mmCIF file of C-alpha atoms in Angstrom:
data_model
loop_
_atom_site.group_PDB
_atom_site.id
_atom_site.type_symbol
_atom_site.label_atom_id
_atom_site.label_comp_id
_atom_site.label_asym_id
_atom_site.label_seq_id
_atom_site.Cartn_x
_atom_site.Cartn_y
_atom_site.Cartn_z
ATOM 1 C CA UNK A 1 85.769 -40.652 -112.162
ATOM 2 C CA UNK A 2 88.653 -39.920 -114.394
ATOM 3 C CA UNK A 3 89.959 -39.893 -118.497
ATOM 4 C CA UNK A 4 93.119 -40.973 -119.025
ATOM 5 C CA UNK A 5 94.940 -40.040 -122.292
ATOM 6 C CA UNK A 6 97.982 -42.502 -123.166
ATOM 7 C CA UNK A 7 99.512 -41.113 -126.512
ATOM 8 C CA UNK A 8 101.515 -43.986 -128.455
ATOM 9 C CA UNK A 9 103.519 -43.784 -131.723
ATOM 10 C CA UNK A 10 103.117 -45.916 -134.954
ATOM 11 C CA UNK A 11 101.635 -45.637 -138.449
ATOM 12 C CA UNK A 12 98.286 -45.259 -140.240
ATOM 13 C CA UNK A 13 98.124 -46.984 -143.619
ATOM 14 C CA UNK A 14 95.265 -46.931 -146.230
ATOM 15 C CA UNK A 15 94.839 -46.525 -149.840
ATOM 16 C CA UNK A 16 98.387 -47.380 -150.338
ATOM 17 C CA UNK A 17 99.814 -44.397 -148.327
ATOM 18 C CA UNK A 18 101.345 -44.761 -145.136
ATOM 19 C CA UNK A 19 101.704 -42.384 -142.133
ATOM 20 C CA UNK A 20 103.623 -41.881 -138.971
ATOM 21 C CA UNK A 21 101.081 -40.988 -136.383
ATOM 22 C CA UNK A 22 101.030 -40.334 -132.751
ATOM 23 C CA UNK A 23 97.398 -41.440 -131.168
ATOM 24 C CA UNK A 24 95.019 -40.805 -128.080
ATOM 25 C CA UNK A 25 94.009 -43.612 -126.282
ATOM 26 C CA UNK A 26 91.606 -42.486 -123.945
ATOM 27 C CA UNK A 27 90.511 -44.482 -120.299
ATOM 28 C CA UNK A 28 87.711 -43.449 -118.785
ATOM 29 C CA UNK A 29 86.379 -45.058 -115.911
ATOM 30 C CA UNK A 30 87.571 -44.990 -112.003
ATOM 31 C CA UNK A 31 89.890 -47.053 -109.791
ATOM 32 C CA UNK A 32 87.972 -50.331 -110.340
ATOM 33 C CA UNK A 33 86.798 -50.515 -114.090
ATOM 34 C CA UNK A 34 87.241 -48.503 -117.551
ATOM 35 C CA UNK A 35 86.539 -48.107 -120.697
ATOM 36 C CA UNK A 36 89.408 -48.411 -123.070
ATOM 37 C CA UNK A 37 88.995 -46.367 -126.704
ATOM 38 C CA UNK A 38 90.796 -46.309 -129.428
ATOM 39 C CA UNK A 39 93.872 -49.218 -128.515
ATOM 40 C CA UNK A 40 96.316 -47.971 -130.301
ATOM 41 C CA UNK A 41 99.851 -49.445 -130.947
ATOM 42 C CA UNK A 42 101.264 -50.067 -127.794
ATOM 43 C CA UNK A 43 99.346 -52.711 -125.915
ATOM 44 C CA UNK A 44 101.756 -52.211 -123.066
ATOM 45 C CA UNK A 45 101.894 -48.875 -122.631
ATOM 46 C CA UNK A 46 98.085 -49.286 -122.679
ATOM 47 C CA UNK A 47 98.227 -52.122 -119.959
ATOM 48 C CA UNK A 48 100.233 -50.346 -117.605
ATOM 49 C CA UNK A 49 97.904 -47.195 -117.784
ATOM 50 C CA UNK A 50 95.105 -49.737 -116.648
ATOM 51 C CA UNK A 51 96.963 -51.447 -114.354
ATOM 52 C CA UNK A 52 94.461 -53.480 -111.889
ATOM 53 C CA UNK A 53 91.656 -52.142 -113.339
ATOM 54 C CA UNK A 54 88.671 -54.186 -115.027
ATOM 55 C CA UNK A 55 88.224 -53.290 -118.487
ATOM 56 C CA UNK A 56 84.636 -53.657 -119.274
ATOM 57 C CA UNK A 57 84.834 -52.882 -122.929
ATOM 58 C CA UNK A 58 87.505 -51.890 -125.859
ATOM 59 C CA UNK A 59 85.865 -49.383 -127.634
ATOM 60 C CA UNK A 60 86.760 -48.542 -131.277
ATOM 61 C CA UNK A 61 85.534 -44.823 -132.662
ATOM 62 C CA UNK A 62 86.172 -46.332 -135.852
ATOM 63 C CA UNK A 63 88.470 -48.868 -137.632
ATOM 64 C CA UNK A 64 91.356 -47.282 -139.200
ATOM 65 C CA UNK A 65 94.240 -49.565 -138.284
ATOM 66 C CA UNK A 66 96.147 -46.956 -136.205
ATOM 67 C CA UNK A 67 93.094 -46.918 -133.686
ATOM 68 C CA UNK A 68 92.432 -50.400 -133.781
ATOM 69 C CA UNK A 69 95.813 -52.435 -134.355
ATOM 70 C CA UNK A 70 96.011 -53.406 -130.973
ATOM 71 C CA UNK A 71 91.859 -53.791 -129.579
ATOM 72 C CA UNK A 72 92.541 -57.670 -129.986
ATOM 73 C CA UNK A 73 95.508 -58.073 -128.042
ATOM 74 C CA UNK A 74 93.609 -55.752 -125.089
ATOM 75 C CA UNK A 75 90.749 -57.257 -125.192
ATOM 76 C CA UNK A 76 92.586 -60.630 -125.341
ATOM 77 C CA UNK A 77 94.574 -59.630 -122.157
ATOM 78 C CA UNK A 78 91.952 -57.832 -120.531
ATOM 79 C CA UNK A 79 89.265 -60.570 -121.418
ATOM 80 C CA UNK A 80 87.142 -57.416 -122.482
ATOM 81 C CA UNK A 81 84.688 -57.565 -125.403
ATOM 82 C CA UNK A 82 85.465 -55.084 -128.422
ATOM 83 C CA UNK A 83 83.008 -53.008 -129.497
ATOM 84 C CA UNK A 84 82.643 -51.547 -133.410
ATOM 85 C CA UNK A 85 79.834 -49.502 -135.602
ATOM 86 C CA UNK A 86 79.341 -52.492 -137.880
ATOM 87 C CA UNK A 87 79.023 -50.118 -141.058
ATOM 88 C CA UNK A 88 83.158 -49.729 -139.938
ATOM 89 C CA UNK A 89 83.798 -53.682 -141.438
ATOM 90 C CA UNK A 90 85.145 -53.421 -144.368
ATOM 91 C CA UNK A 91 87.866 -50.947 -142.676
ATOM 92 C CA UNK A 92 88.032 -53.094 -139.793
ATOM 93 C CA UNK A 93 88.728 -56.483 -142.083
ATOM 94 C CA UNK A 94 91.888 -54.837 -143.655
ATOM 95 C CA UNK A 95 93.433 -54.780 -140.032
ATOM 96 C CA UNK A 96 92.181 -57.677 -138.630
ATOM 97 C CA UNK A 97 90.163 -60.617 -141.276
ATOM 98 C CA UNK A 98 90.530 -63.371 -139.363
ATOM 99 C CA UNK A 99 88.981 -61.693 -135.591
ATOM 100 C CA UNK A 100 85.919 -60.023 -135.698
ATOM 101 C CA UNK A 101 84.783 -57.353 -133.137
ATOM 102 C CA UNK A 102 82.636 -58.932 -130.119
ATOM 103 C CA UNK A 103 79.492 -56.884 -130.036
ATOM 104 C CA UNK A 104 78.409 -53.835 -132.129
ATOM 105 C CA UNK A 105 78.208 -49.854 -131.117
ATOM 106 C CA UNK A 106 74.622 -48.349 -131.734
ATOM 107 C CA UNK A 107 73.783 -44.279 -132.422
ATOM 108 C CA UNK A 108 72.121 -43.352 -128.220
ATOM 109 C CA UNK A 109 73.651 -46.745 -126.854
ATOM 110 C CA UNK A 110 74.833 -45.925 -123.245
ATOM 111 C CA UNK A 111 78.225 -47.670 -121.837
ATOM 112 C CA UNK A 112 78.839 -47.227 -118.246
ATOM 113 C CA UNK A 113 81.982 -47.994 -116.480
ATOM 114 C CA UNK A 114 83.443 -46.882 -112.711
ATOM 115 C CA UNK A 115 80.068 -45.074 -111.986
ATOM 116 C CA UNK A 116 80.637 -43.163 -115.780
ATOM 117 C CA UNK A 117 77.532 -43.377 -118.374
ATOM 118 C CA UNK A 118 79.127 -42.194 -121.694
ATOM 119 C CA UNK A 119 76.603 -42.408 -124.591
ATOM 120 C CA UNK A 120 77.240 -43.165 -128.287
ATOM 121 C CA UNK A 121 76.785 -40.802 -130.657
ATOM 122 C CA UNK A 122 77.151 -42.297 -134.787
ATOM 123 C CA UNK A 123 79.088 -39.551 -136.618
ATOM 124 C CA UNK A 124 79.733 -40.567 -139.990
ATOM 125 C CA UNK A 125 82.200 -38.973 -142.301
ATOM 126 C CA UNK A 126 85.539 -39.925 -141.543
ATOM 127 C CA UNK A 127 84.110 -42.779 -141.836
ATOM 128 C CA UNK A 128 80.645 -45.043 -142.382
ATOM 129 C CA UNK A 129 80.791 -46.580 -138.724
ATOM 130 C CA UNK A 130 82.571 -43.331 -137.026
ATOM 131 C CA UNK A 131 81.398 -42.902 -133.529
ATOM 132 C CA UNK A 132 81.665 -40.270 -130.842
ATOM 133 C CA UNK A 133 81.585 -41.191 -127.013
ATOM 134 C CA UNK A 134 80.056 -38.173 -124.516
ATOM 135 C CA UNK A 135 80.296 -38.169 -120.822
ATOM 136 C CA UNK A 136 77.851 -35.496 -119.697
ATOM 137 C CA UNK A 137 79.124 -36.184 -116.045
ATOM 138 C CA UNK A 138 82.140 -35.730 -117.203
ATOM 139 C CA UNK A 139 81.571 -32.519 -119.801
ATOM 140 C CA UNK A 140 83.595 -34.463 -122.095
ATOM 141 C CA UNK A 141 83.483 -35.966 -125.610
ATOM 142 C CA UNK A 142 85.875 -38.448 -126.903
ATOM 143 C CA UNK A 143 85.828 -37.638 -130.403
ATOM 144 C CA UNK A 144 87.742 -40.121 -132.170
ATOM 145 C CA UNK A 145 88.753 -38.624 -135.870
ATOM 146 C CA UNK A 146 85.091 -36.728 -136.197
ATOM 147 C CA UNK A 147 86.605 -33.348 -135.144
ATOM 148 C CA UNK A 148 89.645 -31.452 -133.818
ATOM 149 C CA UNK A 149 91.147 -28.313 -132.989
ATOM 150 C CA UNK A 150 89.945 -25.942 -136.060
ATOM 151 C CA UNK A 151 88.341 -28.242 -138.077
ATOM 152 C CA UNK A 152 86.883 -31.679 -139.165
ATOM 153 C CA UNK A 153 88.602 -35.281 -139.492
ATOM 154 C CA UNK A 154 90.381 -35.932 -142.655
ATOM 155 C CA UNK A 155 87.934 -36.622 -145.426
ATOM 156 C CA UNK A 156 90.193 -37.309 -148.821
ATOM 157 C CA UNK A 157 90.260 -41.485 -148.581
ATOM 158 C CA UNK A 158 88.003 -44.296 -149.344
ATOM 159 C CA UNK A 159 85.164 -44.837 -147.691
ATOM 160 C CA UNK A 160 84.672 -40.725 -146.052
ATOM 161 C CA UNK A 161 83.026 -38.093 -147.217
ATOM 162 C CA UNK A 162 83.059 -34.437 -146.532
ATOM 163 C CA UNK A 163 79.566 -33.406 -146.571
ATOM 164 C CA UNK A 164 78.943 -36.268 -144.237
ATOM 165 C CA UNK A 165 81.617 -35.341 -142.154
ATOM 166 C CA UNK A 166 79.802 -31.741 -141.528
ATOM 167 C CA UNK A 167 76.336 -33.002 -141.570
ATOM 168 C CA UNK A 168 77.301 -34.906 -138.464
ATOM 169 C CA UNK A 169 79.057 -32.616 -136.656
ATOM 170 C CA UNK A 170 76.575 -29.773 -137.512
ATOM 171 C CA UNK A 171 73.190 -31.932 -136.391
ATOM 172 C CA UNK A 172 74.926 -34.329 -133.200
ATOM 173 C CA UNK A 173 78.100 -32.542 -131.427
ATOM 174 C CA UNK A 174 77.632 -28.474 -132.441
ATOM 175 C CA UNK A 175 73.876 -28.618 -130.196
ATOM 176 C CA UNK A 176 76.152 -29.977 -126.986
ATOM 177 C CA UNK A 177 77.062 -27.444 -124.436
ATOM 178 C CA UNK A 178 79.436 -24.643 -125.548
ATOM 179 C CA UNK A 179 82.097 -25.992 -122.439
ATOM 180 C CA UNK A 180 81.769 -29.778 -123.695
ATOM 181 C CA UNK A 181 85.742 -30.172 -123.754
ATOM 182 C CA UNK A 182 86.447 -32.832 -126.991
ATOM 183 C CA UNK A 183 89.208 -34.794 -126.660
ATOM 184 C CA UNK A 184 89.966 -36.278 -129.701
ATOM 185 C CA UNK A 185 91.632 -38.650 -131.631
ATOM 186 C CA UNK A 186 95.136 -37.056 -132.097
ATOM 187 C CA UNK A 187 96.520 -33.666 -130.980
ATOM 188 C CA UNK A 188 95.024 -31.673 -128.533
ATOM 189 C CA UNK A 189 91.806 -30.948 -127.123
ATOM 190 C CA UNK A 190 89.491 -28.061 -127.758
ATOM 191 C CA UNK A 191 85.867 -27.341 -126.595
ATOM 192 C CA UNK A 192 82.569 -27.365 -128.538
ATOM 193 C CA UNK A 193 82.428 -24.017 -128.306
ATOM 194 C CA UNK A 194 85.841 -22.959 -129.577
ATOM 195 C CA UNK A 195 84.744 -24.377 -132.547
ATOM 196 C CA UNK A 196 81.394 -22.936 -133.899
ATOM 197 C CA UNK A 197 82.943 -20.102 -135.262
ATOM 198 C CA UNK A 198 84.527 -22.760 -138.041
ATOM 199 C CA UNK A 199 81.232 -24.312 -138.837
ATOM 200 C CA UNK A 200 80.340 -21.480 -141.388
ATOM 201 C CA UNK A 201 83.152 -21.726 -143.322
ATOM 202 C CA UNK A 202 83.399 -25.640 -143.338
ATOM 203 C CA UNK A 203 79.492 -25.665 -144.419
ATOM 204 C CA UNK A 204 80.180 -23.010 -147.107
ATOM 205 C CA UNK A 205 83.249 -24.998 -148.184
ATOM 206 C CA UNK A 206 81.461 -28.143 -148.662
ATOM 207 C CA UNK A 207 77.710 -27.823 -149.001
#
């Protein structure tokens, strides 16, 4: 059982801003089937990570078009189904209108893949659909945007919303276990417990 992180290069773009951004894809599975979140960018970079493996699912934490520009052309080369918090499709129709995503994510849904149960935990905030994915085998969460080192996902664009944000990662990722290692969306990791110290000040700040 492993997690792969493949970080590719491009752009985020939303309320007419755009960013250059360098992403976590993460591949968790073993040496016969995975889970690919968050394709973004660089489907071949991506596809060579994967190599022979089956992927049973793309998985999308949410749809901002730097973690989702390339889940069709994956899924489309992997013949993999991608998976999407439907609350995330007006975000998701910016990137993509004419695909939609192939079967909804669900708050305590359970994906397994290689032998790996990782369970779904919705996080709004960042965003309506946001999701986090946590491997208790694994002591891991693949937090997508919700939260990284020091503090919460970016909260200042449509469709997010700060107390939100907190509310979520107070109540569903704060009561995991202290060593829970998040790997997130961009940058580097950190571990559950590293961060309660911040909560305080973020709750104070926003509530």
């Amino acid at each position: 059982m492993t997690i792969d992180r493949v970080v590719t290069s491009g752009t985020f773009s939303l309320d007419g801003g755009t960013w250059d951004v360098d992403n976590n894809v993460w591949i968790v599975g073993d040496e016969r089937e995975v889970l690919v979140v968050d394709a973004a960018h660089d489907a071949d970079a991506i596809a060579a990570a994967v190599g022979d493996r089956r992927v049973v699912a793309v998985v999308c934490t949410h749809a901002h078009d730097d973690h989702v520009n390339q889940a069709p052309a994956l899924a489309d080369r992997f013949g993999a189904p991608i998976l999407l918090h439907p609350a995330e499709a007006p975000l998701w129709e910016m990137t993509h209108p004419d695909r939609k995503p192939d079967a909804e994510l669900t708050d305590g849904q359970t994906l397994t893949a290689g032998g790996v149960a990782v369970r779904v935990l919705h996080t709004p905030g960042h965003s309506p659909g946001s999701c986090c994915l946590y491997a208790p085998e694994l002591g891991t969460l693949l937090s997508g945007d919700t939260l990284f080192q020091g503090g919460p996902g970016a909260t200042g664009r449509s469709f997010s919303s700060f107390d939100t944000i907190i509310d979520s990662i107070r109540d569903r990722l704060l009561p995991l276990p202290g060593d829970t290692v998040v790997r997130t969306g961009h940058g580097d990791p950190t571990t559950i417990g590293a961060e309660l110290p911040h909560l305080e000040e973020w709750i104070a700040r926003g509530h």
